mmCIF file of C-alpha atoms in Angstrom:
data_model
loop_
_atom_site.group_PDB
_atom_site.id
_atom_site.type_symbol
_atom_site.label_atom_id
_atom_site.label_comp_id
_atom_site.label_asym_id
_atom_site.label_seq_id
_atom_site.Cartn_x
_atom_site.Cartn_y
_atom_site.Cartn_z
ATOM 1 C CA UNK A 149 -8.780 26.907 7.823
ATOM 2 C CA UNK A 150 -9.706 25.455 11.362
ATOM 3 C CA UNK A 151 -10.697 21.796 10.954
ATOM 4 C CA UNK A 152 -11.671 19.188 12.984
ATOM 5 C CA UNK A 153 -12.255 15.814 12.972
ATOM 6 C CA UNK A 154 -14.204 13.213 15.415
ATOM 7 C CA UNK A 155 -14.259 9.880 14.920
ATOM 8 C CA UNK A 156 -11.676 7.002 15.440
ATOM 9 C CA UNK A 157 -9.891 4.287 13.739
ATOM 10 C CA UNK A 158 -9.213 3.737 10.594
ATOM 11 C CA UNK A 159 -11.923 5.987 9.453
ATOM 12 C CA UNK A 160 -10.282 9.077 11.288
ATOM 13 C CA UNK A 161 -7.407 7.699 9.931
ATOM 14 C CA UNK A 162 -8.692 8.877 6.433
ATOM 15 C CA UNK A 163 -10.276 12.500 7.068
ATOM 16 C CA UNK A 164 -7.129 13.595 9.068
ATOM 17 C CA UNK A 165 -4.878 12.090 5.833
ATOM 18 C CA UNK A 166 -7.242 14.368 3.582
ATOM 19 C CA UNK A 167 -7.217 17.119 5.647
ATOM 20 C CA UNK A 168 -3.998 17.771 6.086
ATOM 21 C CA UNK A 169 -3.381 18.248 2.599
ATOM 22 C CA UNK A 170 -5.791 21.146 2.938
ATOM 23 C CA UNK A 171 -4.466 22.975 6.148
ATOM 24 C CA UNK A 172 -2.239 22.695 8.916
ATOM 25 C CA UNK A 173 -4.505 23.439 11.733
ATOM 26 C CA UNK A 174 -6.416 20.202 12.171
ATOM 27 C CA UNK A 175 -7.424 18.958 15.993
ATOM 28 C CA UNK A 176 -8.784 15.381 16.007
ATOM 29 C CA UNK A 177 -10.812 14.824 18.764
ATOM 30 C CA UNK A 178 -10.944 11.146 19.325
ATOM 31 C CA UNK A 179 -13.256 8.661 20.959
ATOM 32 C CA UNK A 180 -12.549 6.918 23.967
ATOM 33 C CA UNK A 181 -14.862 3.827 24.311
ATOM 34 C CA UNK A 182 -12.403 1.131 23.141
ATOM 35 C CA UNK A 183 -12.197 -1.565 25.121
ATOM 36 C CA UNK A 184 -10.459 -4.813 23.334
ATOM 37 C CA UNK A 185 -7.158 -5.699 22.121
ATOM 38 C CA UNK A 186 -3.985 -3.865 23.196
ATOM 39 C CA UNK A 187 -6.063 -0.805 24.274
ATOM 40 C CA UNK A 188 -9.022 -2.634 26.596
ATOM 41 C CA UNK A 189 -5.889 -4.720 28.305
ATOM 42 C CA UNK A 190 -4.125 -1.416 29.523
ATOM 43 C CA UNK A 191 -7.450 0.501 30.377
ATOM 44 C CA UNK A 192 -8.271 -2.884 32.326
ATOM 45 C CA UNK A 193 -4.670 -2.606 34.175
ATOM 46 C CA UNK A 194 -4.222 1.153 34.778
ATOM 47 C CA UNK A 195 -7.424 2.632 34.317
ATOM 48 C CA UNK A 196 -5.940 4.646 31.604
ATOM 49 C CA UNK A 197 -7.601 5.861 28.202
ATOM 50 C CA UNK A 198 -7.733 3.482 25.641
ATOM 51 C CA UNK A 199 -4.777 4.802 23.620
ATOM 52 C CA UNK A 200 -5.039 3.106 20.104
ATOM 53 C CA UNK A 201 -7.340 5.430 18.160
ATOM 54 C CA UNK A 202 -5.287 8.679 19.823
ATOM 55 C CA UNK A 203 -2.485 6.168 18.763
ATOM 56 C CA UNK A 204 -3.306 6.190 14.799
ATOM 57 C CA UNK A 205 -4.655 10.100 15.162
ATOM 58 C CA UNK A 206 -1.034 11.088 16.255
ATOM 59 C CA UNK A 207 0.377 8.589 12.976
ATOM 60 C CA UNK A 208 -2.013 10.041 10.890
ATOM 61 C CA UNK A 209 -0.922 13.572 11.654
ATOM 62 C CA UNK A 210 2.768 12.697 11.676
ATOM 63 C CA UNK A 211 5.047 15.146 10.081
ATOM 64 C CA UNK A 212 5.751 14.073 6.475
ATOM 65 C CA UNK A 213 9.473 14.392 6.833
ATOM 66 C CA UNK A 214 11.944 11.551 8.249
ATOM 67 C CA UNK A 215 11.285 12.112 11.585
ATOM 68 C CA UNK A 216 7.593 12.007 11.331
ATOM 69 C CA UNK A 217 7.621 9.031 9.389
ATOM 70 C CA UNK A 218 10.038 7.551 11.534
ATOM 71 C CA UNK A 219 7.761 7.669 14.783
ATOM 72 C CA UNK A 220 4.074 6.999 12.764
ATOM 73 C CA UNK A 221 6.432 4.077 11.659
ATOM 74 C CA UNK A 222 7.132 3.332 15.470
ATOM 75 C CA UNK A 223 4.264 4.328 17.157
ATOM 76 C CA UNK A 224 2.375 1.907 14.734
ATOM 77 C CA UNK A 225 4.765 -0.964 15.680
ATOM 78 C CA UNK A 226 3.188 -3.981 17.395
ATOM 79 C CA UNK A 227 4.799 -6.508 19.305
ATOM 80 C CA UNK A 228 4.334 -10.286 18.377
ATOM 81 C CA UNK A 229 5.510 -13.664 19.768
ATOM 82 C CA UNK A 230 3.412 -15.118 23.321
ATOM 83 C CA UNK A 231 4.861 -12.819 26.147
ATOM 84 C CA UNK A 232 3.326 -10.108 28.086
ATOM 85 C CA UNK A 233 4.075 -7.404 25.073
ATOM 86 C CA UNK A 234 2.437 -9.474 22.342
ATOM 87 C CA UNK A 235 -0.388 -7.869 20.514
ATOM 88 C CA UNK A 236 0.505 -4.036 22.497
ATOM 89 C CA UNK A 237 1.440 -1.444 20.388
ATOM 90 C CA UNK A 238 4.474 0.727 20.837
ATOM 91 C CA UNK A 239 2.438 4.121 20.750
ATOM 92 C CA UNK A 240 0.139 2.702 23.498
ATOM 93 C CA UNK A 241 2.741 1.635 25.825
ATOM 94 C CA UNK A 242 4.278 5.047 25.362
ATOM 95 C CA UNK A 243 1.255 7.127 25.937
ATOM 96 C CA UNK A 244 0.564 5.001 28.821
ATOM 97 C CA UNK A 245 4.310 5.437 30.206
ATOM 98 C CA UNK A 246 3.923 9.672 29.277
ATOM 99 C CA UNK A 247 0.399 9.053 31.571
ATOM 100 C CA UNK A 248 1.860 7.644 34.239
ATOM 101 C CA UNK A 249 4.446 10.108 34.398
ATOM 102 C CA UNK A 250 2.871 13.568 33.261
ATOM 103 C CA UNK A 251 -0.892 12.763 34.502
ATOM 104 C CA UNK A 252 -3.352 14.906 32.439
ATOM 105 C CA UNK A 253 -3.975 13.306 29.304
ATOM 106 C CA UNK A 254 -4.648 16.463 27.402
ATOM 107 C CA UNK A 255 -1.124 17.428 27.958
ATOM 108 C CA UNK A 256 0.175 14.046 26.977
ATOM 109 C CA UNK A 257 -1.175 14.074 24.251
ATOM 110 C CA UNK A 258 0.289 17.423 22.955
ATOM 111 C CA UNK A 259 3.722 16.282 24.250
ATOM 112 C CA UNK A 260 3.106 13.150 21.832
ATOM 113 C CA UNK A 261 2.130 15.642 19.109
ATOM 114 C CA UNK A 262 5.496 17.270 19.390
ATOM 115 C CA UNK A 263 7.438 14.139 18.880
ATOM 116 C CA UNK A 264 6.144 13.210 15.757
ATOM 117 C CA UNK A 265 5.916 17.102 14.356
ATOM 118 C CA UNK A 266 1.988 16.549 14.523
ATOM 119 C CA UNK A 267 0.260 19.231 11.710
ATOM 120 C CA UNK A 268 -2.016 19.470 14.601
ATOM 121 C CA UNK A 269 -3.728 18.335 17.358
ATOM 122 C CA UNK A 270 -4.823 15.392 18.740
ATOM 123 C CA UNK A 271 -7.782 15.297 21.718
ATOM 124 C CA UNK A 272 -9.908 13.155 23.369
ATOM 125 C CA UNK A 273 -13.651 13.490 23.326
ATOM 126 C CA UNK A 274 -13.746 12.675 27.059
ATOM 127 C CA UNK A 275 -10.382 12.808 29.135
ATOM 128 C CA UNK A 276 -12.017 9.528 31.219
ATOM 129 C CA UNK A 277 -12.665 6.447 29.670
ATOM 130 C CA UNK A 278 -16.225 5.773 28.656
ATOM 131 C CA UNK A 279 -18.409 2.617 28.382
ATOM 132 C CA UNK A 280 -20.724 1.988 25.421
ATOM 133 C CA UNK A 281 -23.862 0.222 25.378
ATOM 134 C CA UNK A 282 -26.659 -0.786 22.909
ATOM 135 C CA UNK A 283 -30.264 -1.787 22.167
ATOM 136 C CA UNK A 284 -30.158 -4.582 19.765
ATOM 137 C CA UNK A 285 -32.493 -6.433 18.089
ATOM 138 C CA UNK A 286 -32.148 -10.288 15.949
ATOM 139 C CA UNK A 287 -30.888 -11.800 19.002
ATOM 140 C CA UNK A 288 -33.380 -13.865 19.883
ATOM 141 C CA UNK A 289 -36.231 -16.240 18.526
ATOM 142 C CA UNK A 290 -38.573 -13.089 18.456
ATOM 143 C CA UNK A 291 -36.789 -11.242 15.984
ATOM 144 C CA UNK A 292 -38.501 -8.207 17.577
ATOM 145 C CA UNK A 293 -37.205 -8.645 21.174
ATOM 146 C CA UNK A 294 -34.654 -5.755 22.196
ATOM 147 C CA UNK A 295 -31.469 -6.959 24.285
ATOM 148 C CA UNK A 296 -29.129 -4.449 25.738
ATOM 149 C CA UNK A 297 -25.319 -5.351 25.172
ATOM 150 C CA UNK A 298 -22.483 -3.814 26.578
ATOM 151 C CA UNK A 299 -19.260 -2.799 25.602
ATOM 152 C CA UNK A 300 -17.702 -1.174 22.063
ATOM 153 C CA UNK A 301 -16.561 -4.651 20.724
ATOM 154 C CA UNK A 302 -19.481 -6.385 21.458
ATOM 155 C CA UNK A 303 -21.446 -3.874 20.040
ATOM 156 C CA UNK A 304 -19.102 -3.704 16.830
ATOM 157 C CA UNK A 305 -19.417 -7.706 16.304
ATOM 158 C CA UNK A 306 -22.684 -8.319 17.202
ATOM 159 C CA UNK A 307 -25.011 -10.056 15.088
ATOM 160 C CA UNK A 308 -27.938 -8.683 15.781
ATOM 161 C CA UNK A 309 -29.054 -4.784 14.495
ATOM 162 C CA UNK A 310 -27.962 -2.015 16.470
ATOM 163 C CA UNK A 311 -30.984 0.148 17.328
ATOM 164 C CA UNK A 312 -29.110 3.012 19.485
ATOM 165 C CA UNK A 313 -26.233 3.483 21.426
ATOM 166 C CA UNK A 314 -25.525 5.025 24.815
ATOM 167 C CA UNK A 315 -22.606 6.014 26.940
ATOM 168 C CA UNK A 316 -23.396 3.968 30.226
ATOM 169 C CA UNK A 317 -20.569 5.210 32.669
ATOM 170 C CA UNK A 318 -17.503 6.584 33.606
ATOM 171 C CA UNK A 319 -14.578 4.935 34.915
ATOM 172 C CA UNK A 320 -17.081 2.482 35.997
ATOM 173 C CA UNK A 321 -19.322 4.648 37.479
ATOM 174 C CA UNK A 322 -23.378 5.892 36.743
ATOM 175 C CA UNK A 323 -23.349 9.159 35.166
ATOM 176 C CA UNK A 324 -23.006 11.852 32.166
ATOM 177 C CA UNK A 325 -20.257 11.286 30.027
ATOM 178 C CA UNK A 326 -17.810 14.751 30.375
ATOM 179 C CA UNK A 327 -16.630 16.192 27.269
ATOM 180 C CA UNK A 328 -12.981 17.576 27.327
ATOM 181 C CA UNK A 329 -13.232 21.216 27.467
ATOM 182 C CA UNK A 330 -10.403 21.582 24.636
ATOM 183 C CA UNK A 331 -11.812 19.408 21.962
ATOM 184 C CA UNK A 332 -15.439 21.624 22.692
ATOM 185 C CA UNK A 333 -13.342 24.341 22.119
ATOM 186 C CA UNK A 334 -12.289 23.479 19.145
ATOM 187 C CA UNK A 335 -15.816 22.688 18.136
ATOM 188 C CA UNK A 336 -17.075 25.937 18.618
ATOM 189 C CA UNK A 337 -13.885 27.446 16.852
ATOM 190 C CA UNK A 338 -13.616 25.676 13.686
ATOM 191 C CA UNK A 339 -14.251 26.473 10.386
ATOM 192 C CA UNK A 340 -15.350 22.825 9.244
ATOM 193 C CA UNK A 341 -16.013 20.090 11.283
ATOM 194 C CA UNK A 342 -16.116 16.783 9.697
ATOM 195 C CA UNK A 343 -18.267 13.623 11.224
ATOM 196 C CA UNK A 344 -17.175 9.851 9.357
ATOM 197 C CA UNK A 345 -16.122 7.568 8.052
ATOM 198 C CA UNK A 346 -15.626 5.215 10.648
ATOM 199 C CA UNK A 347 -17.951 2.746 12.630
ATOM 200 C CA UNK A 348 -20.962 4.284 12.888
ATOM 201 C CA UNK A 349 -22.062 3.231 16.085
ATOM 202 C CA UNK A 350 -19.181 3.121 18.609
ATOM 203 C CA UNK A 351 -16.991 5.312 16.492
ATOM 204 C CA UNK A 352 -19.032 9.185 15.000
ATOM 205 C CA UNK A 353 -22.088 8.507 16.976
ATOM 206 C CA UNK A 354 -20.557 8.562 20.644
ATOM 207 C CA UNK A 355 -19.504 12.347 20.519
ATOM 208 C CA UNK A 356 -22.930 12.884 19.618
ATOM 209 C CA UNK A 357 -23.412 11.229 23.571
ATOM 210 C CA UNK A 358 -21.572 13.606 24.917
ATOM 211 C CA UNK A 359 -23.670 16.757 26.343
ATOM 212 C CA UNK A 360 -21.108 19.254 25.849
ATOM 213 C CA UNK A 361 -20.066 18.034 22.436
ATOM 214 C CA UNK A 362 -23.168 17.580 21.527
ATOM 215 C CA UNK A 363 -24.490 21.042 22.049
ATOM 216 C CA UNK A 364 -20.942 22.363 20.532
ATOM 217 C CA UNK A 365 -21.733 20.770 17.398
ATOM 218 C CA UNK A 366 -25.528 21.734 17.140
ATOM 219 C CA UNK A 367 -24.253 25.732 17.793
ATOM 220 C CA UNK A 368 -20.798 25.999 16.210
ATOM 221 C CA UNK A 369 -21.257 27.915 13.135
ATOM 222 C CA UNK A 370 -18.696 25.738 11.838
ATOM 223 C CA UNK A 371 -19.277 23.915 7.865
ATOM 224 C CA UNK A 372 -20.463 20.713 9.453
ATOM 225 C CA UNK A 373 -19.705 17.499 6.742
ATOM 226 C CA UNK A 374 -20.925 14.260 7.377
ATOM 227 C CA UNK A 375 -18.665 11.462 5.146
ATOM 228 C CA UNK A 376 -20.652 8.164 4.573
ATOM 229 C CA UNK A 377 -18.266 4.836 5.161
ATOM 230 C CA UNK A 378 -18.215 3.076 1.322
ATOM 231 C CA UNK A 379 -19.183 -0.258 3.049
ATOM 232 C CA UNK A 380 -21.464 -0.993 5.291
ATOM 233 C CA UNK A 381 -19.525 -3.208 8.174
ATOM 234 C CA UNK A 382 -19.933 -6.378 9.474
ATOM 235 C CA UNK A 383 -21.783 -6.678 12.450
ATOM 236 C CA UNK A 384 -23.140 -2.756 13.447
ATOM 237 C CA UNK A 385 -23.816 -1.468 10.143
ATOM 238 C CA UNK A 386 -24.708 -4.971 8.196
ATOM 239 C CA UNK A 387 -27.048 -3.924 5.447
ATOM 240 C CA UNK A 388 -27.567 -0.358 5.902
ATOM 241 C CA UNK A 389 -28.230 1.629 3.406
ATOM 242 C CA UNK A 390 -26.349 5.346 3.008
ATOM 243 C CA UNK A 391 -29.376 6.832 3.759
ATOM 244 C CA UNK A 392 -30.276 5.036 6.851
ATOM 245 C CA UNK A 393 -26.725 5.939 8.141
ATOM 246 C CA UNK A 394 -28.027 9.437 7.999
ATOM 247 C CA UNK A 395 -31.376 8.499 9.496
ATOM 248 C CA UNK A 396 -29.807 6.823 12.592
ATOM 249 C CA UNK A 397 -27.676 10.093 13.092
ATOM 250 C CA UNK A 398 -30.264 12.506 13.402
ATOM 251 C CA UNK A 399 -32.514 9.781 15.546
ATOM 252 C CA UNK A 400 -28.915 10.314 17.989
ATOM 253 C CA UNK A 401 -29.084 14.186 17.783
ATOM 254 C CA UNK A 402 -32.350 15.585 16.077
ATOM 255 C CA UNK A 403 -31.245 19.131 16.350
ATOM 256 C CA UNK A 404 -28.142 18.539 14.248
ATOM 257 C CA UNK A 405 -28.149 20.573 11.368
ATOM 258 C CA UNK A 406 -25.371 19.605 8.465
ATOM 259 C CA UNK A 407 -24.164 21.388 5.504
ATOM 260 C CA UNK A 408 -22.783 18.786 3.577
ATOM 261 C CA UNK A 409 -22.922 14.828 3.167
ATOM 262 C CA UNK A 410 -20.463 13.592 0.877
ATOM 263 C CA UNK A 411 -20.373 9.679 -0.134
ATOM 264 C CA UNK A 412 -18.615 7.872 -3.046
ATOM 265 C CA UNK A 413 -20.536 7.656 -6.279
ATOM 266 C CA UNK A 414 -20.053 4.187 -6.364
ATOM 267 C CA UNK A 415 -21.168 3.257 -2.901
ATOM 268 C CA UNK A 416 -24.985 4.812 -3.570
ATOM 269 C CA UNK A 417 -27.270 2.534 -5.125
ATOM 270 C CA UNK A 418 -30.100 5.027 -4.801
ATOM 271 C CA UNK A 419 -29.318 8.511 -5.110
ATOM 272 C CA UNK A 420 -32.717 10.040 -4.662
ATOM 273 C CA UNK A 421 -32.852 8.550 -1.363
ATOM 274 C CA UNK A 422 -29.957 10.108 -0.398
ATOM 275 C CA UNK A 423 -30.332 13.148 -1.308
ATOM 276 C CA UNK A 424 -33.954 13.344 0.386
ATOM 277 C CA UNK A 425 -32.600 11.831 3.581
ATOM 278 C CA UNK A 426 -29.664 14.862 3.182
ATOM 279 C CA UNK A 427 -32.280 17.328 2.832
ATOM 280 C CA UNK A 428 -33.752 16.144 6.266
ATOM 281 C CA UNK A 429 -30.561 17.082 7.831
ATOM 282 C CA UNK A 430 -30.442 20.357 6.040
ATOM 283 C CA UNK A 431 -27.629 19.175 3.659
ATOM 284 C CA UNK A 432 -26.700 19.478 -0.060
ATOM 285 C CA UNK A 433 -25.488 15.733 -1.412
ATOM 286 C CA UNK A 434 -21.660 15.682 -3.536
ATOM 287 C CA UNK A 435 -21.217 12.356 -4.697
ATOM 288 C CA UNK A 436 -17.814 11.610 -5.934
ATOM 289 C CA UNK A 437 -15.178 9.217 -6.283
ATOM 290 C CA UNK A 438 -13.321 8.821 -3.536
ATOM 291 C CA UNK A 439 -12.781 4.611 -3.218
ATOM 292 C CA UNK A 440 -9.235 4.242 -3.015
ATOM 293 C CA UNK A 441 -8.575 1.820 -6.204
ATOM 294 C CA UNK A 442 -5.746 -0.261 -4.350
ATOM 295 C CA UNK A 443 -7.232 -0.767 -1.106
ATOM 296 C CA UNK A 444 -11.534 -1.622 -1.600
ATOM 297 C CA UNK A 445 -13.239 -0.056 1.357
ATOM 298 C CA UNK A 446 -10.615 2.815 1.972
ATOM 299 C CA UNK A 447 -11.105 6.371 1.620
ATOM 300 C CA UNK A 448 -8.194 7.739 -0.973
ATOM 301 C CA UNK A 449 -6.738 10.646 0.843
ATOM 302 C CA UNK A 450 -6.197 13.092 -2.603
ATOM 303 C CA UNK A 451 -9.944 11.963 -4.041
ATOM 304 C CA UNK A 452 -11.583 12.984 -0.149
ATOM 305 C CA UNK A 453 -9.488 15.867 0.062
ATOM 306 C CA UNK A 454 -10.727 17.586 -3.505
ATOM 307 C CA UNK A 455 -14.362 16.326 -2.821
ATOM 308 C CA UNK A 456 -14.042 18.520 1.044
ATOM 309 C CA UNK A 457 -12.923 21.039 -0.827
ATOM 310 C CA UNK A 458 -15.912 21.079 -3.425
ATOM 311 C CA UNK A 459 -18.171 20.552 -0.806
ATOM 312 C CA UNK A 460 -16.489 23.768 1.507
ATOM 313 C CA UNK A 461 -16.576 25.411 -1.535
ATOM 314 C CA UNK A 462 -20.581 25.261 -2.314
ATOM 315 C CA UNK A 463 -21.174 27.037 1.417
ATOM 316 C CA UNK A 464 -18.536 29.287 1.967
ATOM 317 C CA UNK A 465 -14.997 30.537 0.719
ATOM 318 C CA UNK A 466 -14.398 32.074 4.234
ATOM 319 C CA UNK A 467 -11.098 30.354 5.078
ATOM 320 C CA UNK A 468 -9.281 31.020 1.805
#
């Protein structure tokens, strides 16, 4: 089976963990909007992609032998104390070192996957660094009035509610966002393609902003899966409901037709709902358990992974 994941974070974090208990041919194709901590302070200096989320892709699809866990273990490592390493990430500085040295990211990338025995591949939705904005609303005294912010952490922390997104630039620049040709490829070649967890907004929505992604994932006749977050999250997603996660996606991409939406049992408070605002998208509805019992708000990798495989299972048993 050919899978796929987009997203980023801790949320891609979860699917690639599940998915690689299913098949060894997954590509992550990762978002590249980030722009605070360790990541925003060397896209600021180099003009580099912002490495973290390709950072815990790579961990994520770390061999699970000593090696592997030896560099998901390293890559992972952050540097404390007060001098100019503190807060970086050793992964990050290394991908920005193999940048610096090899140039195209796309190959970096895939020399990173061979260190740590990747069951995989790790891409990035756009090999150039995007910029995020967003129409919010709640900022003001007229709870009504619509301010554009700018930027993925603003955007993530703000207190307002997130109306839409946008990719505003390039490298700085006015124009369409580029998707890398690879991760379309791998789009239009999968066998499943999974959308979620993760931050809604600047995380699974923002390959929908990309043209060629975008029109990869409305054709691809790919099993398309869309997994609901169990939380909504502070800031972009504060008091949405599972269903009006859905309804924000196809408001981003109205031609996007899914097979499957799967959520955790526990996390719907109104079934129906669901299900109807599933329907809209074309999709059956599996709610299951798949909370992780020791860590609240996680995704456990085994639970997801069976629940994929029911949900594969009720479309097509083409990649047995």
């Amino acid at each position: 089976m050919r899978a796929v994941a987009l997203g980023g974070g801790h949320g891609l974090q979860a699917t690639l963990a599940a998915l690689t208990r299913l098949t060894s041919d997954v590509t992550a194709v990762v978002t590249v909007a980030d722009d605070g901590g360790s990541s925003g302070r060397l896209r600021r200096e180099l003009g580099m992609l912002p490495p973290g989320d390709l950072r815990k892709a790579l961990a994520a699809l770390a061999a699970p032998d000593d090696n592997g866990r030896r560099w998901a273990q390293v890559f992972q490592h952050r540097f404390g104390g007060n001098g100019a390493l503190a807060g970086h990430a050793v992964g990050n500085l290394l991908l920005a070192g193999l940048l610096d040295v090899v140039g195209d990211p796309v190959e970096v990338l895939d020399e990173a996957c061979r260190l740590v025995g990747a069951r995989g591949r790790v891409l990035p939705m756009s090999t150039e660094p995007l910029d995020m904005e967003a129409e919010v609303v709640g900022l003001d005294a007229n709870p009504d009035a619509v301010r554009t912010i700018r930027g993925q952490v603003a955007i993530a922390s703000t207190p307002g509610r997130v109306k839409q997104v946008r990719l505003a630039a390039t490298n700085g620049e006015p124009g369409t966002p580029r998707g890398c040709p690879q991760a379309v490829q791998a789009v239009l070649d999968a066998d499943v393609v999974l959308l979620g967890p993760g931050s809604w907004f600047t995380s699974v929505l923002p390959h929908l902003l990309v043209p060629e992604l975008h029109e990869a994932l409305v054709t691809t006749t790919a099993s398309r899966v869309v997994v609901l977050n169990l939380i909504p999250q502070p800031g972009e997603t504060a008091g949405f409901s599972p269903e009006q996660h859905l309804d924000v996606l196809s408001q981003h991409a109205p031609r996007l037709i899914v097979d499957a939406v799967l959520a955790d049992a526990g996390s719907v408070p109104t079934p129906d709902r669901l299900r109807a605002a599933a329907t809209g998208l074309g999709a059956q509805t599996l709610l299951d358990t798949v909370a992780s019992p020791a860590s609240p708000g996680r995704h456990d990798p085994e639970a997801l992974a069976a629940s994929l495989t029911a949900a594969l299972e009720r479309r097509t048993d083409r990649w047995r």
